[in-house]
CSV table of C-alpha atoms and ligand atoms in Angstrom, one decimal:
chain,number,residue,atom,x,y,z
G,1,MET,CA,2.5,32.1,4.1
G,2,PRO,CA,1.6,30.8,7.5
G,3,PHE,CA,-1.9,29.6,8.3
G,4,SER,CA,-2.3,32.4,10.9
G,5,THR,CA,-2.6,35.0,8.2
G,6,LEU,CA,-5.9,33.5,7.1
G,7,LYS,CA,-7.8,35.0,10.1
G,8,LEU,CA,-9.4,31.7,11.1
G,9,HIS,CA,-10.8,31.1,14.6
G,10,PRO,CA,-7.9,30.3,17.0
G,11,ASN,CA,-9.5,27.0,17.8
G,12,LEU,CA,-9.4,26.0,14.2
G,13,LEU,CA,-5.8,27.2,13.8
G,14,LYS,CA,-5.0,25.0,16.8
G,15,ALA,CA,-6.3,21.9,15.1
G,16,VAL,CA,-4.5,22.8,11.9
G,17,LYS,CA,-1.3,23.0,13.8
G,18,GLU,CA,-1.9,19.7,15.5
G,19,LEU,CA,-2.5,18.1,12.1
G,20,GLY,CA,0.9,19.3,11.2
G,21,TYR,CA,-0.2,21.5,8.3
G,22,ALA,CA,2.7,24.0,8.1
G,23,ARG,CA,1.1,26.3,5.5
G,24,PRO,CA,-2.1,26.5,3.4
G,25,THR,CA,-2.0,24.7,0.1
G,26,PRO,CA,-2.5,27.0,-2.9
G,27,ILE,CA,-6.3,26.2,-3.1
G,28,GLN,CA,-6.7,26.9,0.6
G,29,ALA,CA,-4.7,30.2,0.3
G,30,ASP,CA,-6.9,31.3,-2.6
G,31,ALA,CA,-10.4,30.0,-1.5
G,32,ILE,CA,-10.4,30.6,2.3
G,33,PRO,CA,-10.3,34.5,2.3
G,34,PRO,CA,-13.2,35.0,-0.2
G,35,ALA,CA,-15.2,32.2,1.5
G,36,LEU,CA,-14.7,33.9,4.9
G,37,ALA,CA,-15.9,37.1,3.4
G,38,GLY,CA,-19.2,35.4,2.4
G,39,ARG,CA,-18.6,35.1,-1.3
G,40,ASP,CA,-19.6,32.2,-3.5
G,41,ILE,CA,-16.7,30.2,-4.8
G,42,LEU,CA,-16.0,28.3,-8.1
G,43,ALA,CA,-12.8,26.4,-7.7
G,44,CYS,CA,-11.1,23.8,-9.9
G,45,ALA,CA,-9.4,21.5,-7.6
G,46,MET,CA,-8.8,17.8,-7.5
G,47,THR,CA,-8.3,15.3,-4.8
G,48,GLY,CA,-5.0,15.8,-3.2
G,49,SER,CA,-5.0,19.6,-3.5
G,50,GLY,CA,-6.3,20.1,0.1
G,51,LYS,CA,-9.7,21.1,-1.2
G,52,THR,CA,-11.6,19.6,1.7
G,53,ALA,CA,-10.0,21.8,4.3
G,54,ALA,CA,-10.4,24.7,1.8
G,55,PHE,CA,-14.2,24.5,2.1
G,56,LEU,CA,-14.5,23.1,5.7
G,57,LEU,CA,-12.3,25.7,7.4
G,58,PRO,CA,-14.2,28.8,6.4
G,59,ILE,CA,-17.5,27.1,7.0
G,60,LEU,CA,-16.5,25.9,10.5
G,61,HIS,CA,-15.2,29.4,11.2
G,62,ARG,CA,-18.5,31.0,10.2
G,63,LEU,CA,-20.6,28.4,12.1
G,64,MET,CA,-18.8,29.3,15.4
G,65,ASP,CA,-20.5,32.7,15.6
G,66,LYS,CA,-24.1,31.7,16.2
G,67,PRO,CA,-26.2,29.5,18.5
G,68,ARG,CA,-26.4,25.9,17.3
G,69,GLY,CA,-29.2,23.4,17.0
G,70,THR,CA,-30.1,23.5,13.3
G,71,THR,CA,-28.1,22.2,10.3
G,72,ARG,CA,-26.5,25.2,8.7
G,73,ALA,CA,-24.1,23.6,6.2
G,74,LEU,CA,-24.6,20.8,3.6
G,75,VAL,CA,-21.8,19.2,1.6
G,76,LEU,CA,-22.9,17.2,-1.4
G,77,THR,CA,-20.4,14.6,-2.6
G,78,PRO,CA,-20.6,11.8,-5.1
G,79,THR,CA,-19.7,8.7,-3.1
G,80,ARG,CA,-20.0,7.1,0.4
G,81,GLU,CA,-16.2,6.9,0.7
G,82,LEU,CA,-15.8,10.6,0.0
G,83,ALA,CA,-18.6,11.4,2.4
G,84,ALA,CA,-17.0,9.3,5.2
G,85,GLN,CA,-13.6,10.9,4.4
G,86,ILE,CA,-15.0,14.5,4.6
G,87,LEU,CA,-16.6,13.7,7.9
G,88,GLU,CA,-13.2,12.3,9.2
G,89,ASP,CA,-11.5,15.6,8.0
G,90,LEU,CA,-14.2,17.6,9.8
G,91,ASN,CA,-13.7,15.7,13.0
G,92,GLU,CA,-10.0,16.4,12.7
G,93,LEU,CA,-10.5,20.1,12.1
G,94,ALA,CA,-13.2,20.7,14.7
G,95,PRO,CA,-12.0,19.0,17.9
G,96,HIS,CA,-11.6,22.3,19.7
G,97,THR,CA,-15.0,23.6,18.7
G,98,PRO,CA,-18.5,22.4,19.8
G,99,LEU,CA,-19.4,21.8,16.1
G,100,THR,CA,-20.8,18.5,14.9
G,101,GLY,CA,-21.1,16.7,11.6
G,102,ALA,CA,-22.8,13.6,10.2
G,103,ALA,CA,-22.5,11.7,7.0
G,104,VAL,CA,-25.6,10.5,5.1
G,105,TYR,CA,-25.1,8.0,2.3
G,106,GLY,CA,-26.7,4.8,0.9
G,107,GLY,CA,-25.9,1.2,1.7
G,108,VAL,CA,-26.4,1.6,5.4
G,109,GLY,CA,-29.5,2.0,7.6
G,110,MET,CA,-31.5,5.2,7.5
G,111,GLY,CA,-32.1,5.2,11.3
G,112,PRO,CA,-28.9,6.7,12.7
G,113,GLN,CA,-29.0,9.2,9.8
G,114,GLU,CA,-32.5,10.2,10.8
G,115,HIS,CA,-31.1,11.1,14.2
G,116,ALA,CA,-28.6,13.5,12.5
G,117,PHE,CA,-31.5,15.4,11.0
G,118,ARG,CA,-33.5,15.4,14.2
G,119,SER,CA,-30.6,16.6,16.4
G,120,GLY,CA,-29.7,19.3,13.9
G,121,VAL,CA,-26.0,18.5,13.4
G,122,ASP,CA,-24.1,21.6,12.2
G,123,VAL,CA,-22.7,20.1,9.0
G,124,LEU,CA,-24.4,17.4,7.0
G,125,ILE,CA,-22.3,15.6,4.4
G,126,ALA,CA,-24.4,13.7,2.0
G,127,THR,CA,-24.6,11.8,-1.3
G,128,PRO,CA,-27.5,13.1,-3.3
G,129,GLY,CA,-29.6,10.0,-3.7
G,130,ARG,CA,-29.8,9.1,0.0
G,131,LEU,CA,-30.4,12.7,0.9
G,132,LEU,CA,-33.5,12.7,-1.4
G,133,ASP,CA,-34.7,9.5,0.3
G,134,HIS,CA,-34.6,11.4,3.6
G,135,PHE,CA,-36.4,14.4,2.2
G,136,LYS,CA,-39.5,12.2,1.7
G,137,ALA,CA,-39.8,12.1,5.5
G,138,PRO,CA,-41.2,15.0,7.5
G,139,TYR,CA,-38.1,15.1,9.9
G,140,ALA,CA,-35.8,16.0,7.1
G,141,LYS,CA,-35.9,19.8,6.9
G,142,LEU,CA,-33.0,22.0,6.0
G,143,ASP,CA,-34.8,25.3,6.2
G,144,GLY,CA,-32.0,26.9,8.2
G,145,LEU,CA,-29.3,26.0,5.7
G,146,GLU,CA,-26.8,28.8,5.1
G,147,PHE,CA,-23.9,27.0,3.4
G,148,LEU,CA,-23.9,24.6,0.5
G,149,VAL,CA,-20.8,22.8,-0.9
G,150,LEU,CA,-20.7,20.9,-4.1
G,151,ASP,CA,-17.7,18.6,-4.0
G,152,GLU,CA,-16.3,16.9,-7.1
G,153,ALA,CA,-19.2,18.2,-9.2
G,154,ASP,CA,-17.9,16.8,-12.4
G,155,ARG,CA,-17.8,13.3,-10.8
G,156,MET,CA,-21.4,13.7,-9.8
G,157,LEU,CA,-22.2,14.6,-13.4
G,158,ASP,CA,-20.4,11.4,-14.6
G,159,MET,CA,-22.4,9.4,-12.1
G,160,GLY,CA,-25.7,10.8,-13.4
G,161,PHE,CA,-26.4,12.8,-10.3
G,162,LEU,CA,-27.2,16.2,-11.9
G,163,PRO,CA,-31.0,15.7,-11.8
G,164,ASP,CA,-30.7,14.7,-8.2
G,165,ILE,CA,-28.7,17.8,-7.4
G,166,ARG,CA,-31.3,20.0,-9.0
G,167,ARG,CA,-34.0,18.1,-6.9
G,168,VAL,CA,-31.9,18.7,-3.7
G,169,LEU,CA,-31.8,22.4,-4.5
G,170,ARG,CA,-35.6,22.6,-4.3
G,171,HIS,CA,-35.4,21.5,-0.7
G,172,ILE,CA,-32.9,24.1,0.5
G,173,PRO,CA,-33.0,27.9,0.9
G,174,ALA,CA,-32.1,29.9,-2.3
G,175,ARG,CA,-30.4,32.5,-0.1
G,176,ARG,CA,-27.1,30.8,0.9
G,177,GLN,CA,-23.4,30.8,0.3
G,178,THR,CA,-22.4,28.2,-2.2
G,179,LEU,CA,-18.9,26.7,-2.6
G,180,PHE,CA,-18.5,24.8,-5.8
G,181,PHE,CA,-15.6,22.4,-6.4
G,182,SER,CA,-14.9,20.5,-9.6
G,183,ALA,CA,-11.7,19.1,-11.1
G,184,THR,CA,-12.9,20.0,-14.6
G,185,LEU,CA,-15.6,22.2,-16.1
G,186,PRO,CA,-17.5,20.4,-18.8
G,187,ALA,CA,-20.5,22.3,-20.3
G,188,PRO,CA,-23.2,20.8,-18.1
G,189,ILE,CA,-21.2,21.8,-15.0
G,190,LEU,CA,-20.7,25.3,-16.3
G,191,THR,CA,-24.5,25.5,-16.8
G,192,LEU,CA,-25.1,24.3,-13.3
G,193,THR,CA,-22.6,26.9,-11.9
G,194,ARG,CA,-24.5,29.7,-13.6
G,195,GLU,CA,-27.7,28.5,-12.0
G,196,MET,CA,-26.2,28.0,-8.5
G,197,LEU,CA,-23.6,30.7,-8.0
G,198,ARG,CA,-23.8,34.5,-7.6
G,199,ASP,CA,-20.8,36.4,-8.7
G,200,PRO,CA,-18.4,33.7,-7.5
G,201,ALA,CA,-14.7,34.1,-6.8
G,202,MET,CA,-13.0,32.1,-9.5
G,203,ILE,CA,-10.2,30.0,-8.3
G,204,ASN,CA,-7.7,28.0,-10.3
G,205,ILE,CA,-10.1,28.0,-13.3
G,206,GLU,CA,-7.3,28.3,-15.8
G,207,ARG,CA,-5.3,25.6,-14.2
G,208,GLN,CA,-8.0,22.9,-14.4
G,209,SER,CA,-7.0,19.4,-15.3
G,210,THR,CA,-3.4,19.5,-14.5
G,211,PRO,CA,-2.1,16.9,-12.2
G,212,ALA,CA,-0.7,17.8,-8.8
G,213,VAL,CA,3.0,18.8,-8.8
G,214,GLY,CA,5.5,16.2,-7.6
G,215,ILE,CA,4.0,13.3,-9.4
G,216,THR,CA,6.3,11.3,-11.6
G,217,GLN,CA,4.3,9.8,-14.4
G,218,ALA,CA,5.5,6.9,-16.5
G,219,VAL,CA,4.0,4.5,-19.1
G,220,TYR,CA,4.7,0.8,-19.1
G,221,PRO,CA,3.9,-0.7,-22.5
G,222,VAL,CA,2.9,-4.3,-22.0
G,223,ALA,CA,0.6,-7.0,-23.6
G,224,GLN,CA,-2.8,-7.1,-22.0
G,225,GLU,CA,-2.3,-10.7,-20.8
G,226,LEU,CA,1.0,-9.9,-19.1
G,227,LYS,CA,-0.2,-7.0,-17.0
G,228,SER,CA,-0.7,-9.1,-13.8
G,229,ALA,CA,2.7,-10.6,-14.2
G,230,LEU,CA,4.3,-7.1,-14.7
G,231,LEU,CA,2.6,-5.8,-11.6
G,232,LEU,CA,3.8,-8.8,-9.6
G,233,ALA,CA,7.3,-8.3,-10.9
G,234,LEU,CA,7.3,-4.6,-9.9
G,235,LEU,CA,6.0,-5.5,-6.4
G,236,LYS,CA,8.6,-8.3,-6.0
G,237,ARG,CA,11.4,-6.1,-7.1
G,238,GLY,CA,10.5,-3.8,-4.2
G,239,ASP,CA,10.1,-0.8,-6.5
G,240,MET,CA,6.9,0.1,-4.7
G,241,GLN,CA,5.7,-0.5,-1.2
G,242,GLU,CA,2.0,0.3,-0.8
G,243,VAL,CA,0.1,0.8,-4.0
G,244,LEU,CA,-3.3,1.7,-5.2
G,245,VAL,CA,-4.2,-0.1,-8.4
G,246,PHE,CA,-7.1,0.9,-10.7
G,247,THR,CA,-8.7,-1.5,-13.0
G,248,ARG,CA,-11.5,-1.1,-15.6
G,249,THR,CA,-14.1,-3.5,-14.2
G,250,LYS,CA,-15.3,-5.2,-11.0
G,251,HIS,CA,-14.4,-8.5,-12.5
G,252,ARG,CA,-10.8,-7.5,-13.2
G,253,THR,CA,-10.6,-6.0,-9.7
G,254,ASN,CA,-11.6,-9.3,-8.2
G,255,ARG,CA,-9.4,-11.4,-10.4
G,256,LEU,CA,-6.3,-9.2,-10.0
G,257,ALA,CA,-6.7,-9.2,-6.2
G,258,GLU,CA,-7.0,-13.0,-6.2
G,259,TYR,CA,-3.9,-13.3,-8.4
G,260,LEU,CA,-1.8,-11.2,-6.1
G,261,VAL,CA,-2.9,-13.0,-3.0
G,262,LYS,CA,-2.1,-16.3,-4.7
G,263,HIS,CA,1.4,-15.0,-5.3
G,264,GLY,CA,1.9,-14.0,-1.7
G,265,ILE,CA,1.1,-10.3,-2.0
G,266,GLY,CA,-1.4,-8.9,0.6
G,267,ALA,CA,-4.2,-7.4,-1.5
G,268,GLU,CA,-7.7,-6.2,-1.0
G,269,ARG,CA,-10.3,-4.8,-3.4
G,270,ILE,CA,-13.0,-2.1,-3.5
G,271,HIS,CA,-15.8,-1.9,-6.1
G,272,GLY,CA,-19.4,-1.2,-6.4
G,273,ASN,CA,-20.6,-4.7,-5.6
G,274,ARG,CA,-18.9,-4.8,-2.3
G,275,SER,CA,-20.9,-3.9,0.8
G,276,GLN,CA,-20.1,-0.8,2.8
G,277,ALA,CA,-18.6,-3.0,5.6
G,278,GLN,CA,-16.3,-4.7,3.1
G,279,ARG,CA,-15.2,-1.5,1.6
G,280,THR,CA,-14.5,0.1,5.0
G,281,ALA,CA,-12.5,-3.0,6.1
G,282,ALA,CA,-10.5,-3.1,2.9
G,283,LEU,CA,-9.6,0.6,3.1
G,284,ALA,CA,-8.8,0.3,6.8
G,285,GLY,CA,-6.6,-2.7,6.1
G,286,PHE,CA,-4.8,-0.8,3.4
G,287,LYS,CA,-4.3,2.3,5.5
G,288,SER,CA,-2.9,0.3,8.4
G,289,GLY,CA,-0.4,-1.5,6.1
G,290,LYS,CA,-2.1,-4.9,6.5
G,291,HIS,CA,-2.6,-5.1,2.8
G,292,ARG,CA,0.1,-3.8,0.5
G,293,VAL,CA,-2.1,-3.4,-2.5
G,294,LEU,CA,-5.6,-2.0,-2.8
G,295,VAL,CA,-7.3,-2.8,-6.2
G,296,ALA,CA,-10.2,-0.6,-7.1
G,297,THR,CA,-12.5,0.4,-9.8
G,298,ASP,CA,-12.4,4.1,-10.6
G,299,ILE,CA,-15.8,5.1,-9.2
G,300,ALA,CA,-15.5,3.1,-6.0
G,301,ALA,CA,-12.1,4.7,-5.4
G,302,ARG,CA,-13.3,8.3,-5.3
G,303,GLY,CA,-12.6,9.8,-2.0
G,304,ILE,CA,-10.0,7.3,-0.9
G,305,ASP,CA,-7.7,9.3,1.2
G,306,VAL,CA,-4.4,7.7,1.9
G,307,THR,CA,-1.9,10.3,3.1
G,308,ALA,CA,1.4,10.3,1.3
G,309,LEU,CA,0.5,7.4,-0.9
G,310,GLY,CA,3.6,6.6,-2.9
G,311,HIS,CA,2.3,4.8,-5.9
G,312,VAL,CA,-0.7,4.6,-8.1
G,313,VAL,CA,-0.9,2.1,-10.9
G,314,ASN,CA,-3.4,2.4,-13.7
G,315,PHE,CA,-3.6,-1.2,-14.5
G,316,ASP,CA,-5.9,-0.2,-17.4
G,317,VAL,CA,-5.8,3.1,-19.2
G,318,PRO,CA,-8.7,5.3,-18.0
G,319,LEU,CA,-11.1,6.0,-20.8
G,320,ALA,CA,-11.4,9.7,-20.2
G,321,PRO,CA,-8.4,12.0,-19.6
G,322,GLU,CA,-10.1,13.5,-16.6
G,323,ASP,CA,-10.2,10.1,-15.0
G,324,TYR,CA,-6.5,9.9,-15.4
G,325,ILE,CA,-6.0,13.2,-13.7
G,326,HIS,CA,-8.3,12.2,-10.9
G,327,ARG,CA,-6.7,8.8,-10.4
G,328,ILE,CA,-3.2,10.1,-10.2
G,329,GLY,CA,-4.4,12.7,-7.8
G,330,ARG,CA,-4.4,9.9,-5.3
G,331,THR,CA,-0.7,10.2,-5.1
G,332,GLY,CA,1.4,13.3,-4.6
G,333,ARG,CA,-1.2,14.5,-2.1
G,334,ALA,CA,-0.8,18.0,-0.8
G,335,GLU,CA,2.4,18.4,-2.7
G,336,LEU,CA,4.1,15.3,-1.5
G,337,THR,CA,5.8,13.3,-4.2
G,338,GLY,CA,4.4,10.1,-5.7
G,339,ASP,CA,4.6,7.9,-8.8
G,340,ALA,CA,1.8,7.1,-11.2
G,341,TYR,CA,2.5,4.2,-13.5
G,342,THR,CA,0.2,3.4,-16.4
G,343,PHE,CA,0.1,0.0,-18.0
G,344,VAL,CA,-0.7,0.4,-21.7
G,345,SER,CA,-1.5,-2.5,-24.0
G,346,PRO,CA,-1.2,-1.9,-27.8
G,347,GLN,CA,-5.1,-1.8,-27.9
G,348,GLU,CA,-5.0,1.2,-25.4
G,349,GLU,CA,-2.6,3.4,-27.3
G,350,GLY,CA,-5.5,5.6,-28.5
G,351,GLU,CA,-6.7,6.4,-25.0
G,352,LEU,CA,-3.2,7.1,-23.9
G,353,LYS,CA,-2.8,9.6,-26.8
G,354,SER,CA,-5.9,11.6,-25.6
G,355,ILE,CA,-4.4,11.7,-22.1
G,356,GLU,CA,-1.1,13.0,-23.4
G,357,ARG,CA,-2.9,15.6,-25.5
G,358,VAL,CA,-4.7,16.9,-22.3
G,359,LEU,CA,-1.4,16.8,-20.3
G,360,GLY,CA,0.3,18.6,-23.2
G,361,LYS,CA,3.3,16.3,-23.1
G,362,ARG,CA,4.4,12.8,-24.0
G,363,LEU,CA,4.9,10.5,-21.0
G,364,PRO,CA,8.1,8.6,-20.7
G,365,ARG,CA,7.9,4.9,-21.7
G,366,VAL,CA,9.6,2.5,-19.3
G,367,THR,CA,10.7,-1.1,-19.9
G,368,VAL,CA,11.4,-3.2,-16.8
G,369,PRO,CA,14.7,-5.0,-17.1
G,370,ASP,CA,14.6,-8.8,-16.6
G,371,PHE,CA,10.9,-8.9,-17.2
G,372,ASP,CA,10.0,-11.4,-19.9
G,373,TYR,CA,7.8,-9.4,-22.3
G,374,SER,CA,7.4,-12.5,-24.5
G,375,ALA,CA,6.3,-14.9,-21.8
G,376,LYS,CA,3.2,-17.0,-22.2
G,377,PRO,CA,0.6,-15.7,-19.8
G,378,GLU,CA,-0.3,-18.0,-16.9
G,379,ALA,CA,-4.0,-17.3,-17.1
G,380,ARG,CA,-6.3,-14.7,-18.5
G,381,LEU,CA,-7.4,-12.1,-16.1
G,382,GLU,CA,-10.7,-11.6,-17.7
G,383,VAL,CA,-12.7,-14.3,-19.6
G,384,PRO,CA,-14.8,-12.5,-22.3
G,385,LEU,CA,-18.5,-12.2,-21.4
G,386,ALA,CA,-19.7,-14.5,-24.2
G,387,GLU,CA,-17.3,-17.2,-23.0
G,388,ARG,CA,-18.3,-16.8,-19.4
G,389,ILE,CA,-22.0,-17.1,-20.4
G,390,ALA,CA,-21.2,-20.2,-22.5
G,391,GLY,CA,-19.4,-21.7,-19.5
G,392,ILE,CA,-22.3,-21.0,-17.1
G,393,ARG,CA,-24.7,-22.6,-19.6
G,394,ALA,CA,-22.6,-25.7,-20.0
G,395,LYS,CA,-22.3,-26.1,-16.2
G,396,LYS,CA,-26.1,-25.7,-15.9
G,397,ALA,CA,-26.7,-28.3,-18.6
G,398,GLU,CA,-24.4,-30.7,-16.8
G,399,GLU,CA,-26.2,-30.2,-13.5
G,400,ARG,CA,-29.6,-30.8,-15.2
G,401,GLY,CA,-28.2,-34.0,-16.8
G,402,ARG,CA,-27.0,-35.2,-13.4
G,403,ALA,CA,-30.3,-34.4,-11.7
G,404,LYS,CA,-32.2,-36.2,-14.5
G,405,ALA,CA,-30.1,-39.3,-14.2
G,406,LYS,CA,-30.5,-39.3,-10.4
G,407,ALA,CA,-34.3,-39.0,-10.7
G,408,GLU,CA,-34.4,-41.9,-13.2
G,409,ARG,CA,-32.3,-44.1,-10.8
G,410,ARG,CA,-34.7,-43.3,-8.0
G,411,ALA,CA,-37.7,-44.2,-10.2
G,412,THR,CA,-36.2,-47.5,-11.2
G,413,PRO,CA,-36.2,-50.0,-8.2
G,414,GLY,CA,-33.0,-51.9,-7.6
G,415,THR,CA,-30.7,-49.2,-9.0
G,416,ALA,CA,-30.4,-47.1,-5.8
G,417,GLN,CA,-27.0,-45.8,-4.8
G,418,PRO,CA,-25.0,-48.6,-3.0
G,419,LEU,CA,-24.3,-47.9,0.7
G,420,ARG,CA,-20.9,-46.4,1.3
G,421,GLN,CA,-18.5,-49.1,2.2
G,422,HIS,CA,-16.3,-47.0,4.5
G,423,ALA,CA,-19.1,-45.4,6.6
G,424,PRO,CA,-18.9,-46.4,10.2
G,425,ARG,CA,-21.8,-48.6,11.1
G,426,SER,CA,-22.7,-46.9,14.3
G,427,ALA,CA,-26.3,-46.5,15.4
G,428,PRO,CA,-27.9,-43.2,14.5
G,429,LYS,CA,-27.8,-40.7,17.4
G,430,PRO,CA,-31.2,-40.3,19.1
G,431,SER,CA,-32.5,-36.9,18.1
G,432,PRO,CA,-34.6,-34.7,20.4
G,433,ASN,CA,-38.2,-35.1,19.4
G,434,ARG,CA,-40.5,-32.2,19.8
G,435,SER,CA,-43.8,-34.1,19.2
G,436,GLY,CA,-43.7,-35.7,22.6
G,437,ASN,CA,-43.3,-39.3,21.4
G,438,ARG,CA,-39.9,-39.7,23.0
G,439,GLY,CA,-38.9,-43.3,23.5
G,440,ARG,CA,-41.5,-44.8,21.2
G,441,PRO,CA,-40.1,-47.1,18.6
G,442,ARG,CA,-40.0,-45.5,15.2
E,1,AMP,P1,-7.9,16.7,-0.1
E,1,AMP,O1,-7.5,17.3,-1.4
E,1,AMP,O2,-8.9,17.5,0.6
E,1,AMP,O3,-8.4,15.3,-0.4
E,1,AMP,O4,-6.7,16.6,0.8
E,1,AMP,C1,-5.5,15.9,0.6
E,1,AMP,C2,-4.7,15.5,1.8
E,1,AMP,O5,-3.9,16.7,2.1
E,1,AMP,C3,-5.4,15.1,3.0
E,1,AMP,O6,-4.8,14.0,3.5
E,1,AMP,C4,-5.2,16.3,4.0
E,1,AMP,O7,-5.1,15.8,5.3
E,1,AMP,C5,-3.9,16.9,3.5
E,1,AMP,N1,-3.8,18.3,3.7
E,1,AMP,C6,-4.8,19.2,3.6
E,1,AMP,N2,-4.4,20.5,3.8
E,1,AMP,C7,-3.1,20.4,4.0
E,1,AMP,C8,-2.0,21.4,4.3
E,1,AMP,N3,-2.3,22.7,4.4
E,1,AMP,N4,-0.8,20.9,4.5
E,1,AMP,C9,-0.5,19.6,4.5
E,1,AMP,N5,-1.5,18.6,4.2
E,1,AMP,C10,-2.7,19.0,4.0
């Protein structure tokens, strides 16, 4: 089915054509017609399905028919990366329209975002917490809102944003069209859909939680301590070019990126403790091919959009099966093919079983030829917390001891540090003197 059958504004179809989208993805084909007809939508869709265009295109179409100047559409999304990505998609879809968008998220200044409210951009894309911060100010009014999108609602639930979403709802008109997107529908999300949606068109509900087609999934059983070496071996064999790697903790993310760089592989990292500027730079470097590997924690990686990403590696097995589906959604985007490898240590077999239960199949196990599975690990990737604390304490005690000894030496005349023998005996440079006593002997 070509895009033209979707009855979208010709200027939107022009942009779609320029982007090279030959035909709508299934979620777009299913969601766009009822959304254009003004219906609420409840869609199960994960990253990679083309869901962003599935909600942006009908909204942009409907925004074209009226005078502009007030914000008429709000997209709520869990992370800054996702907000920035949706804005990028909007700018790509709307270049032949007068429509404008702005992203509002934490970690950056409020000032430029205030301008977005004051100028009444057509589409506001926001994370819930920062939006609520703005609502405290008198300039932040969304009385003219007609369209609301909830993007990755289940992820917002995971991140504890449900109360924030309910607070946001108090600031926007109850009469509106709502498009609700979630990869999975756990009970609290179903309750929220009942509160927010009126007779929604249900899309893909029965197909929730199945990974995108075209993804080859495989499991790599390996001892926990050998995971870094295995990843390095796969990278060195040239099995994968660019790869997005998920780890369980910020600490592991840092250590793994350091390990790869030390072994000559260009790698960057994204996690919650990194500043927005660092994340943006890391992502840009990865997208441009400067870094071959991007290591990320799960939450920080939401919204990463890397077109036609060939490989995703789950360095650690995700704790929840939904996370697995989300993560591997990074590859095989919009029906391209990709590989998703999961490194599984004996301790993680239980989590792997839960994932396989949800997938309804056993994933193939792969052994890498020539890799020494019995090697002694070079260094542990993660030092257990108790050991790290003990290390910090020991270092502090040593520093205190040194400071005490120094203080004692100072207090005892005749034991001062000897002058350094190799220091050149030049006269000290005259320093500018602000108190006006220049030239006076000291
Ligand atoms: P999303 O699921 O919204 O994160 O989109 C996944 C990726 O698919 C993005 O890189 C889009 O640019 C791309 N995409 C969206 N719609 C289409 C389409 N109809 N044909 C090809 N690629 C698409």
